[in-house]
Amino acid sequence: MNTELMRKLILQVAVSLDGLIEGPNGEFDWCFMDQDYGLNDFFKQIDTLFIGRKTYELMLSMGENASPGFPKFKEYIFSRTLEKVKDDAILIKDDVELKVKKIKNETGKDIWLFGGGSLTTSLMNLNLVDELWLAVHPLVLGGGKPLFTNLNKPVELKLMDIKTYSTGLVFLKYSVK
Amino acid sequence: MNTELMRKLILQVAVSLDGLIEGPNGEFDWCFMDQDYGLNDFFKQIDTLFIGRKTYELMLSMGENASPGFPKFKEYIFSRTLEKVKDDAILIKDDVELKVKKIKNETGKDIWLFGGGSLTTSLMNLNLVDELWLAVHPLVLGGGKPLFTNLNKPVELKLMDIKTYSTGLVFLKYSVK
């Protein structure tokens, strides 16, 4: 398998300086919305989203407000418990490793690992995540949901790129070694 | 009180990208030791350490290996339970807010909040920490001890400086707003 030609699976997410993706009550209102922070360039690089069950249900409940300004992406929903998902999405219930490897080998742009924490942890543990792009916000939440929980082992990274914004947001890009 | 003239209390610590200061079994062998990463400049800026009880006991058990290459600093040990500390250190058992404010108002260089997590969280909650200097290492630990646990509220930061090293270590400096 020539991994150079494979579609990359990219975890791109906003975190607090202390590595949390949500506050203690699920808050994500601390995420900066004042500018693009490279998101539109990222949108050109991807065509597919990987979404965990909880995140999917949250997005459903928010309706069109869940992903304002997003182009139409192909969506895979990962869940062991759901029996069906919305018509224009694809449910992945089992054989995650096999199916994700197959998708990554298909022709297409890169894939956004959209979240949440459980799916992210599973795919990291399966060694299927290629890059981490973290928008580090200038605050400490001090409690809430961590980016990863219970990885099988530490994962070494290679710093690819770093960009600093006047708002204090620092965008860090790493590849998984 | 002219805070501009006060000694600053600086939390300077190595973290993983996911905001952990130790692995699941207390590991900190992932911290880069190959170069200085600004530590000797930092040593010129400070003359005092604030140390929590667990960290103090760990340092005692490690003997001279606990702080290789450190100059001699004045050490304050914070503990509600200890009755005495080593001869050349000062024990702070109670009235933490009052005593820390007094120390910060004394003449001297800045103060290194050396850790650990419990002391760090207490002093953050008392709004006594002035700056966070984080040496973000290029790895995800995926489990272990977080930098902070149970802050009373989120703390907004201002990005002061950022430095990237060829090893992939990113040094981020923030002031507390």
Short mmCIF file of C-alpha atoms in Angstrom, two decimals:
data_model
loop_
_atom_site.label_atom_id
_atom_site.label_comp_id
_atom_site.label_asym_id
_atom_site.label_seq_id
_atom_site.Cartn_x
_atom_site.Cartn_y
_atom_site.Cartn_z
CA MET A 1 0.00 0.00 0.00
CA ASN A 2 1.45 3.34 -1.02
CA THR A 3 0.45 5.54 1.88
CA GLU A 4 1.65 8.66 0.07
CA LEU A 5 -1.28 8.36 -2.29
CA MET A 6 -3.83 7.66 0.39
CA ARG A 7 -6.32 10.23 1.56
CA LYS A 8 -5.23 11.64 4.90
CA LEU A 9 -7.43 11.52 7.97
CA ILE A 10 -7.03 14.87 9.72
CA LEU A 11 -8.24 15.66 13.21
CA GLN A 12 -8.89 19.42 13.10
CA VAL A 13 -10.30 20.81 16.32
CA ALA A 14 -10.40 23.82 18.61
CA VAL A 15 -8.84 23.25 22.03
CA SER A 16 -8.15 25.30 25.12
CA LEU A 17 -4.53 25.68 26.22
CA ASP A 18 -5.14 22.87 28.71
CA GLY A 19 -6.17 20.50 25.93
CA LEU A 20 -9.93 20.49 26.43
CA ILE A 21 -12.51 20.53 23.65
CA GLU A 22 -15.49 21.44 25.83
CA GLY A 23 -15.99 23.17 29.17
CA PRO A 24 -17.47 21.31 32.19
CA ASN A 25 -21.03 21.84 30.91
CA GLY A 26 -20.30 21.13 27.25
CA GLU A 27 -19.50 24.77 26.50
CA PHE A 28 -17.80 25.57 23.23
CA ASP A 29 -18.82 29.24 23.14
CA TRP A 30 -15.19 30.15 23.81
CA CYS A 31 -14.25 29.20 20.22
CA PHE A 32 -13.29 32.26 18.21
CA MET A 33 -15.68 33.03 15.35
CA ASP A 34 -14.31 36.45 14.40
CA GLN A 35 -12.36 35.21 11.41
CA ASP A 36 -11.71 32.25 9.19
CA TYR A 37 -8.52 30.87 10.83
CA GLY A 38 -7.75 28.90 7.67
CA LEU A 39 -11.02 26.96 7.64
CA ASN A 40 -11.95 27.83 4.05
CA ASP A 41 -8.57 26.63 2.80
CA PHE A 42 -9.08 23.46 4.80
CA PHE A 43 -12.51 23.00 3.18
CA LYS A 44 -10.80 22.91 -0.22
CA GLN A 45 -8.54 20.10 0.95
CA ILE A 46 -11.27 17.76 2.21
CA ASP A 47 -14.50 16.28 0.89
CA THR A 48 -15.54 13.93 3.67
CA LEU A 49 -16.40 14.08 7.40
CA PHE A 50 -16.07 11.37 10.03
CA ILE A 51 -18.56 12.05 12.83
CA GLY A 52 -19.16 10.22 16.10
CA ARG A 53 -22.64 9.39 17.34
CA LYS A 54 -22.92 12.04 20.07
CA THR A 55 -21.62 14.75 17.78
CA TYR A 56 -24.02 13.61 15.06
CA GLU A 57 -26.98 13.82 17.42
CA LEU A 58 -25.88 17.26 18.61
CA MET A 59 -25.62 18.41 14.99
CA LEU A 60 -29.09 17.01 14.22
CA SER A 61 -30.53 18.92 17.18
CA MET A 62 -28.91 22.14 16.00
CA GLY A 63 -30.21 21.78 12.46
CA GLU A 64 -28.59 24.08 9.94
CA ASN A 65 -26.83 25.99 12.71
CA ALA A 66 -24.60 22.98 13.35
CA SER A 67 -22.22 23.69 10.50
CA PRO A 68 -22.73 27.26 9.25
CA GLY A 69 -20.91 27.99 6.03
CA PHE A 70 -19.86 24.38 5.48
CA PRO A 71 -19.86 23.12 1.92
CA LYS A 72 -21.63 19.83 1.34
CA PHE A 73 -19.35 17.00 2.44
CA LYS A 74 -19.84 13.26 2.35
CA GLU A 75 -20.62 12.23 5.93
CA TYR A 76 -19.83 8.97 7.70
CA ILE A 77 -21.52 8.51 11.09
CA PHE A 78 -19.82 6.08 13.49
CA SER A 79 -22.10 4.35 15.99
CA ARG A 80 -22.55 0.88 17.44
CA THR A 81 -26.11 1.66 18.59
CA LEU A 82 -27.83 3.64 15.86
CA GLU A 83 -29.85 1.62 13.31
CA LYS A 84 -30.12 4.34 10.72
CA VAL A 85 -28.88 7.83 10.01
CA LYS A 86 -30.14 10.65 7.83
CA ASP A 87 -30.56 9.83 4.14
CA ASP A 88 -27.48 11.60 2.86
CA ALA A 89 -25.07 10.07 5.38
CA ILE A 90 -23.50 6.62 5.73
CA LEU A 91 -23.63 4.66 8.98
CA ILE A 92 -20.59 2.69 10.10
CA LYS A 93 -21.54 0.28 12.88
CA ASP A 94 -18.70 -2.21 12.97
CA ASP A 95 -15.46 -3.32 11.30
CA VAL A 96 -14.23 0.22 11.82
CA GLU A 97 -10.59 -0.47 11.03
CA LEU A 98 -11.33 -2.30 7.80
CA LYS A 99 -13.91 0.21 6.60
CA VAL A 100 -11.83 3.27 7.41
CA LYS A 101 -8.82 1.80 5.63
CA LYS A 102 -11.03 1.13 2.61
CA ILE A 103 -12.36 4.70 2.60
CA LYS A 104 -8.84 6.11 2.93
CA ASN A 105 -7.84 4.05 -0.10
CA GLU A 106 -10.66 5.36 -2.25
CA THR A 107 -10.06 8.21 -4.65
CA GLY A 108 -10.88 11.55 -3.10
CA LYS A 109 -9.71 14.48 -1.05
CA ASP A 110 -8.63 14.28 2.57
CA ILE A 111 -11.02 13.43 5.39
CA TRP A 112 -11.89 15.61 8.38
CA LEU A 113 -12.11 13.68 11.63
CA PHE A 114 -14.76 16.01 13.00
CA GLY A 115 -15.16 14.39 16.44
CA GLY A 116 -16.12 13.73 19.13
CA GLY A 117 -13.82 12.38 21.76
CA SER A 118 -14.84 8.74 21.66
CA LEU A 119 -14.45 8.34 17.89
CA THR A 120 -11.23 10.33 17.96
CA THR A 121 -9.78 8.09 20.65
CA SER A 122 -10.84 4.91 18.81
CA LEU A 123 -9.28 6.00 15.54
CA MET A 124 -6.08 7.14 17.26
CA ASN A 125 -5.82 3.76 18.99
CA LEU A 126 -6.24 2.07 15.59
CA ASN A 127 -3.39 4.22 14.26
CA LEU A 128 -5.62 5.57 11.49
CA VAL A 129 -5.20 9.32 12.15
CA ASP A 130 -2.56 10.98 9.98
CA GLU A 131 -2.49 14.58 11.16
CA LEU A 132 -3.57 16.70 14.13
CA TRP A 133 -4.46 20.33 13.48
CA LEU A 134 -5.18 22.13 16.71
CA ALA A 135 -6.51 25.67 17.03
CA VAL A 136 -5.16 26.44 20.51
CA HIS A 137 -7.31 29.16 22.06
CA PRO A 138 -5.80 31.56 24.59
CA LEU A 139 -7.68 30.38 27.62
CA VAL A 140 -7.58 27.71 30.27
CA LEU A 141 -10.91 25.94 30.75
CA GLY A 142 -9.66 24.09 33.83
CA GLY A 143 -12.23 21.32 33.54
CA GLY A 144 -14.33 19.63 30.88
CA LYS A 145 -13.83 17.16 28.09
CA PRO A 146 -10.27 16.28 27.04
CA LEU A 147 -9.23 15.89 23.41
CA PHE A 148 -8.41 12.22 24.02
CA THR A 149 -9.30 9.84 26.79
CA ASN A 150 -7.45 6.61 27.44
CA LEU A 151 -5.21 6.21 24.45
CA ASN A 152 -3.56 2.78 24.45
CA LYS A 153 -0.14 4.39 24.29
CA PRO A 154 1.50 7.78 23.78
CA VAL A 155 1.64 8.98 20.18
CA GLU A 156 4.70 10.82 18.93
CA LEU A 157 4.15 13.72 16.57
CA LYS A 158 6.14 15.77 14.10
CA LEU A 159 5.51 19.51 14.04
CA MET A 160 4.58 20.48 10.47
CA ASP A 161 3.45 24.09 10.72
CA ILE A 162 2.55 26.79 13.19
CA LYS A 163 0.63 30.02 12.70
CA THR A 164 -0.07 32.74 15.23
CA TYR A 165 -3.03 35.12 14.99
CA SER A 166 -3.38 38.59 16.51
CA THR A 167 -6.23 37.31 18.67
CA GLY A 168 -3.76 35.01 20.43
CA LEU A 169 -4.99 31.87 18.71
CA VAL A 170 -2.10 29.54 17.81
CA PHE A 171 -2.69 27.03 15.05
CA LEU A 172 -0.47 23.96 15.40
CA LYS A 173 -0.22 21.26 12.74
CA TYR A 174 1.40 17.90 13.44
CA SER A 175 1.72 14.64 11.56
CA VAL A 176 1.54 11.36 13.45
CA LYS A 177 4.92 9.63 13.43
CA MET B 1 -0.70 48.40 45.07
CA ASN B 2 1.32 48.93 41.93
CA THR B 3 1.17 45.52 40.31
CA GLU B 4 3.75 46.55 37.71
CA LEU B 5 6.40 46.50 40.38
CA MET B 6 5.34 43.23 41.92
CA ARG B 7 7.25 40.03 41.45
CA LYS B 8 5.48 37.84 38.93
CA LEU B 9 4.39 34.31 39.72
CA ILE B 10 5.16 32.24 36.63
CA LEU B 11 3.94 28.73 35.99
CA GLN B 12 6.61 27.21 33.75
CA VAL B 13 6.01 23.59 32.89
CA ALA B 14 6.42 20.94 30.22
CA VAL B 15 3.15 19.61 28.81
CA SER B 16 2.11 17.16 26.16
CA LEU B 17 0.01 18.46 23.26
CA ASP B 18 -3.06 17.17 25.09
CA GLY B 19 -2.25 19.30 28.14
CA LEU B 20 -0.91 16.61 30.47
CA ILE B 21 2.07 17.02 32.77
CA GLU B 22 2.54 13.31 33.53
CA GLY B 23 1.63 10.07 31.82
CA PRO B 24 -0.80 7.58 33.39
CA ASN B 25 1.95 6.12 35.62
CA GLY B 26 3.57 9.43 36.54
CA GLU B 27 5.93 9.34 33.56
CA PHE B 28 7.78 12.49 32.66
CA ASP B 29 10.57 10.78 30.70
CA TRP B 30 9.07 12.27 27.52
CA CYS B 31 10.40 15.71 28.46
CA PHE B 32 13.16 16.79 26.11
CA MET B 33 16.55 17.16 27.81
CA ASP B 34 18.66 17.60 24.68
CA GLN B 35 19.00 21.35 25.00
CA ASP B 36 18.31 24.30 27.26
CA TYR B 37 14.97 25.49 25.79
CA GLY B 38 15.46 28.88 27.47
CA LEU B 39 15.75 27.50 30.98
CA ASN B 40 19.00 29.25 31.81
CA ASP B 41 17.57 32.61 30.79
CA PHE B 42 14.55 31.82 32.93
CA PHE B 43 16.84 31.03 35.87
CA LYS B 44 18.24 34.57 35.65
CA GLN B 45 14.74 36.00 35.92
CA ILE B 46 13.70 34.15 39.09
CA ASP B 47 15.07 33.59 42.57
CA THR B 48 12.27 31.67 44.27
CA LEU B 49 10.35 28.41 43.82
CA PHE B 50 6.82 27.56 44.96
CA ILE B 51 6.54 23.79 45.42
CA GLY B 52 3.55 21.63 46.32
CA ARG B 53 3.79 18.86 48.89
CA LYS B 54 3.77 15.89 46.52
CA THR B 55 6.35 17.48 44.26
CA TYR B 56 8.49 18.33 47.30
CA GLU B 57 8.40 14.73 48.49
CA LEU B 58 9.25 13.49 45.01
CA MET B 59 12.20 15.89 44.87
CA LEU B 60 13.38 14.74 48.33
CA SER B 61 13.28 11.12 47.18
CA MET B 62 15.30 11.98 44.07
CA GLY B 63 17.94 13.86 46.02
CA GLU B 64 20.29 15.94 43.91
CA ASN B 65 18.88 14.43 40.74
CA ALA B 66 15.61 16.27 41.29
CA SER B 67 16.85 19.57 39.91
CA PRO B 68 20.06 19.04 37.98
CA GLY B 69 21.81 22.26 37.06
CA PHE B 70 19.48 24.43 39.09
CA PRO B 71 21.02 27.40 40.87
CA LYS B 72 20.14 27.77 44.53
CA PHE B 73 16.68 29.27 44.82
CA LYS B 74 14.63 30.20 47.87
CA GLU B 75 12.04 27.45 48.25
CA TYR B 76 8.54 27.69 49.67
CA ILE B 77 6.81 24.34 50.30
CA PHE B 78 2.99 24.42 50.37
CA SER B 79 1.32 21.75 52.50
CA ARG B 80 -1.57 21.54 54.94
CA THR B 81 -0.27 18.27 56.42
CA LEU B 82 3.51 18.54 56.76
CA GLU B 83 4.79 19.78 60.12
CA LYS B 84 8.28 20.63 58.95
CA VAL B 85 10.36 20.82 55.80
CA LYS B 86 14.07 20.72 55.10
CA ASP B 87 16.12 23.40 56.86
CA ASP B 88 16.69 25.66 53.88
CA ALA B 89 13.03 25.81 52.82
CA ILE B 90 9.99 27.60 54.22
CA LEU B 91 6.73 25.79 54.94
CA ILE B 92 3.43 27.48 54.12
CA LYS B 93 0.57 25.62 55.80
CA ASP B 94 -2.31 28.10 55.74
CA ASP B 95 -3.35 31.66 54.83
CA VAL B 96 -2.02 30.92 51.35
CA GLU B 97 -3.57 33.93 49.66
CA LEU B 98 -2.29 36.39 52.24
CA LYS B 99 1.18 34.89 52.40
CA VAL B 100 1.63 34.62 48.65
CA LYS B 101 0.53 38.21 48.16
CA LYS B 102 3.06 39.26 50.80
CA ILE B 103 5.86 37.33 49.11
CA LYS B 104 4.95 38.80 45.72
CA ASN B 105 5.20 42.27 47.26
CA GLU B 106 8.66 41.67 48.67
CA THR B 107 11.70 42.89 46.81
CA GLY B 108 13.12 40.20 44.56
CA LYS B 109 13.08 38.51 41.21
CA ASP B 110 10.14 36.61 39.79
CA ILE B 111 8.83 33.36 41.27
CA TRP B 112 8.63 29.97 39.56
CA LEU B 113 5.45 28.10 40.32
CA PHE B 114 7.16 24.75 40.04
CA GLY B 115 4.11 22.55 40.66
CA GLY B 116 2.41 20.25 41.10
CA GLY B 117 -1.15 20.17 39.95
CA SER B 118 -2.88 20.74 43.25
CA LEU B 119 -0.86 23.84 44.20
CA THR B 120 -1.11 25.14 40.65
CA THR B 121 -4.90 24.80 40.68
CA SER B 122 -5.19 26.46 44.09
CA LEU B 123 -3.10 29.46 43.09
CA MET B 124 -4.94 29.81 39.76
CA ASN B 125 -8.25 29.80 41.61
CA LEU B 126 -6.93 32.52 43.93
CA ASN B 127 -5.99 34.55 40.84
CA LEU B 128 -2.36 34.76 41.98
CA VAL B 129 -0.65 33.36 38.86
CA ASP B 130 0.60 36.03 36.46
CA GLU B 131 2.03 34.09 33.55
CA LEU B 132 1.89 30.61 32.01
CA TRP B 133 4.95 29.39 30.13
CA LEU B 134 4.29 26.05 28.52
CA ALA B 135 6.85 23.89 26.75
CA VAL B 136 4.47 21.97 24.49
CA HIS B 137 6.09 18.67 23.54
CA PRO B 138 5.26 17.00 20.21
CA LEU B 139 3.38 14.04 21.56
CA VAL B 140 -0.02 13.03 22.80
CA LEU B 141 0.06 11.18 26.12
CA GLY B 142 -3.62 10.32 25.90
CA GLY B 143 -4.01 9.80 29.64
CA GLY B 144 -2.37 10.99 32.86
CA LYS B 145 -2.31 14.09 35.01
CA PRO B 146 -3.75 17.30 33.57
CA LEU B 147 -2.10 20.67 34.04
CA PHE B 148 -5.12 21.90 36.00
CA THR B 149 -7.99 20.10 37.65
CA ASN B 150 -11.22 21.79 38.61
CA LEU B 151 -10.54 25.45 38.16
CA ASN B 152 -13.40 27.56 39.55
CA LYS B 153 -13.82 29.26 36.21
CA PRO B 154 -12.13 29.56 32.82
CA VAL B 155 -9.12 31.89 32.75
CA GLU B 156 -8.55 34.09 29.74
CA LEU B 157 -4.98 34.55 28.56
CA LYS B 158 -3.00 36.92 26.40
CA LEU B 159 -0.37 35.39 24.12
CA MET B 160 2.96 37.09 24.86
CA ASP B 161 5.51 35.09 22.94
CA ILE B 162 5.98 31.90 20.99
CA LYS B 163 9.13 30.07 20.03
CA THR B 164 9.51 26.96 17.91
CA TYR B 165 12.44 24.57 18.17
CA SER B 166 13.75 22.17 15.52
CA THR B 167 12.83 19.24 17.77
CA GLY B 168 9.16 20.22 17.42
CA LEU B 169 8.91 21.68 20.89
CA VAL B 170 6.77 24.83 20.90
CA PHE B 171 7.26 27.26 23.78
CA LEU B 172 4.16 29.34 24.45
CA LYS B 173 4.10 32.26 26.88
CA TYR B 174 0.85 33.80 28.08
CA SER B 175 -0.09 36.39 30.68
CA VAL B 176 -3.26 35.94 32.70
CA LYS B 177 -5.82 38.60 31.75
#
